[in-house]
């Protein structure tokens, strides 16, 4: 899988690129965790309303977890410190959050990149889009599990997370295999974090993942999730 680095010159751009390509890169002026989290919050509140993540907090600091100490239904529980596969944040909710904001408190050493992939660049034909929009799959979320489709009506968002989506019939298996195959041959972008970097991701359009990490790499990202 070829990966392209995001150019340094992208730093500090306004929100225009978010609409154009589905993500934008900003730079916090502060260096301490409090300043970075505060700048992240200011950007987040320009976009919509904060929603709680899996642990119930409106603002979180995430670190690479080994499989043993991760949330039992999270991707980390399955993949641990290996590369985290591309996914839509909060796929296990009926409507995944619209934006995901990440701010780098510490890139860690060795550092792990965040990878980005616009699902609209995956080249789905109209028949394939029909398959993704018309095939029910099971979204596993404990007692709140439900049936949904990978592609929302009209293509409003793509729900994809190998940790919680499960086929219930042959067409569902085809739909999940189709996405997996396209992702495997795609050319995603990789953002290599520096302290103070803030990434805004349109979660309805751009899938994200993480390159492999290391236990105790000290990588710490602040995360805020936004609904509109
Ligand atoms: Fe994620």
XYZ file of N, CA, C and O in Angstrom, residues 40-41 44-45 47-61 89-101 201 203-204 222-228:
168
model
N -7.603 22.847 20.684
C -8.399 21.783 20.058
C -9.886 22.043 20.326
O -10.723 21.942 19.418
N -10.187 22.419 21.572
C -11.574 22.688 21.950
C -12.150 23.875 21.195
O -13.308 23.859 20.781
N -12.933 22.733 17.769
C -14.062 21.787 17.826
C -15.380 22.543 17.964
O -16.361 22.235 17.275
N -15.388 23.560 18.833
C -16.641 24.253 19.109
C -17.082 25.144 17.945
O -18.222 25.584 17.895
N -17.215 23.903 15.050
C -17.777 22.938 14.092
C -19.118 22.354 14.507
O -19.903 21.932 13.658
N -19.402 22.282 15.790
C -20.652 21.654 16.221
C -20.644 21.354 17.706
O -19.968 22.033 18.482
N -21.372 20.327 18.089
C -21.567 19.977 19.490
C -20.727 18.752 19.845
O -20.698 17.782 19.100
N -20.080 18.796 20.990
C -19.247 17.653 21.392
C -20.110 16.448 21.769
O -21.164 16.610 22.379
N -19.642 15.281 21.393
C -20.311 14.051 21.825
C -19.303 13.173 22.566
O -18.100 13.230 22.314
N -19.825 12.386 23.481
C -18.958 11.541 24.303
C -18.417 10.369 23.498
O -19.105 9.809 22.649
N -17.183 10.023 23.751
C -16.570 8.851 23.137
C -16.950 7.595 23.903
O -17.844 7.610 24.758
N -16.266 6.506 23.603
C -16.612 5.205 24.174
C -16.550 5.221 25.708
O -17.360 4.599 26.380
N -15.578 5.962 26.259
C -15.417 5.969 27.708
C -16.337 6.982 28.381
O -16.333 7.122 29.592
N -17.148 7.708 27.575
C -18.133 8.616 28.152
C -17.656 10.044 28.340
O -18.396 10.874 28.852
N -16.425 10.368 27.925
C -15.896 11.715 28.135
C -16.023 12.558 26.867
O -15.930 12.046 25.754
N -16.243 13.875 27.053
C -16.368 14.783 25.910
C -15.005 15.186 25.368
O -14.886 15.757 24.295
N -13.980 14.912 26.147
C -12.610 15.268 25.770
C -11.733 14.155 26.330
O -11.843 13.836 27.500
N -10.928 13.544 25.471
C -10.161 12.389 25.937
C -8.703 12.551 25.534
O -8.393 13.256 24.589
N -7.823 11.854 26.236
C -6.435 11.729 25.789
C -6.221 10.262 25.484
O -6.457 9.407 26.340
N -14.954 6.548 12.982
C -15.086 6.668 14.436
C -16.560 6.497 14.836
O -17.460 6.955 14.116
N -16.793 5.871 15.971
C -18.152 5.641 16.492
C -19.062 4.934 15.490
O -20.249 5.242 15.376
N -18.499 3.957 14.775
C -19.311 3.152 13.853
C -20.409 2.401 14.584
O -21.409 2.015 13.986
N -20.215 2.167 15.888
C -21.194 1.384 16.644
C -22.371 2.236 17.114
O -23.249 1.742 17.810
N -22.370 3.520 16.764
C -23.552 4.353 17.052
C -24.428 4.405 15.805
O -23.923 4.277 14.686
N -25.728 4.647 15.988
C -26.626 4.661 14.826
C -26.189 5.733 13.825
O -26.334 5.552 12.617
N -25.631 6.827 14.336
C -25.125 7.886 13.461
C -23.730 8.253 13.961
O -23.606 8.903 15.003
N -22.699 7.813 13.255
C -21.331 8.145 13.717
C -21.133 9.667 13.751
O -21.771 10.390 12.990
N -20.265 10.124 14.648
C -20.037 11.565 14.768
C -19.531 12.124 13.440
O -18.916 11.424 12.639
N -19.792 13.414 13.204
C -19.429 14.017 11.923
C -17.927 14.328 11.845
O -17.289 14.099 10.834
N -17.389 14.883 12.934
C -15.964 15.265 12.909
C -15.202 14.599 14.051
O -15.745 14.367 15.126
N -13.937 14.355 13.774
C -13.007 13.810 14.758
C -11.830 14.786 14.792
O -11.248 15.087 13.749
N -11.526 15.312 15.988
C -10.392 16.232 16.116
C -9.330 15.587 16.992
O -9.634 15.099 18.094
N -10.793 15.797 11.051
C -11.165 14.782 10.060
C -12.683 14.760 9.913
O -13.407 14.681 10.915
N -15.401 12.736 9.540
C -15.535 11.301 9.812
C -16.561 10.618 8.904
O -16.591 9.398 8.817
N -17.392 11.406 8.234
C -18.373 10.837 7.314
C -17.740 10.547 5.961
O -18.338 9.889 5.119
N -4.857 14.227 22.141
C -6.147 14.637 22.691
C -7.187 14.431 21.606
O -6.899 14.613 20.417
N -8.382 14.021 21.997
C -9.419 13.714 21.004
C -10.752 14.332 21.425
O -11.176 14.195 22.568
N -11.393 14.992 20.474
C -12.759 15.501 20.688
C -13.600 15.061 19.487
O -13.152 15.134 18.342
N -14.816 14.598 19.763
C -15.730 14.145 18.719
C -16.885 15.138 18.611
O -17.395 15.619 19.627
N -17.276 15.440 17.366
C -18.252 16.508 17.129
C -19.414 16.026 16.271
O -19.210 15.378 15.240
N -20.622 16.383 16.709
C -21.823 16.146 15.911
C -22.308 17.481 15.364
O -22.080 18.513 15.968
N -23.023 17.414 14.244
C -23.579 18.663 13.692
C -25.082 18.519 13.603
O -25.608 17.415 13.640
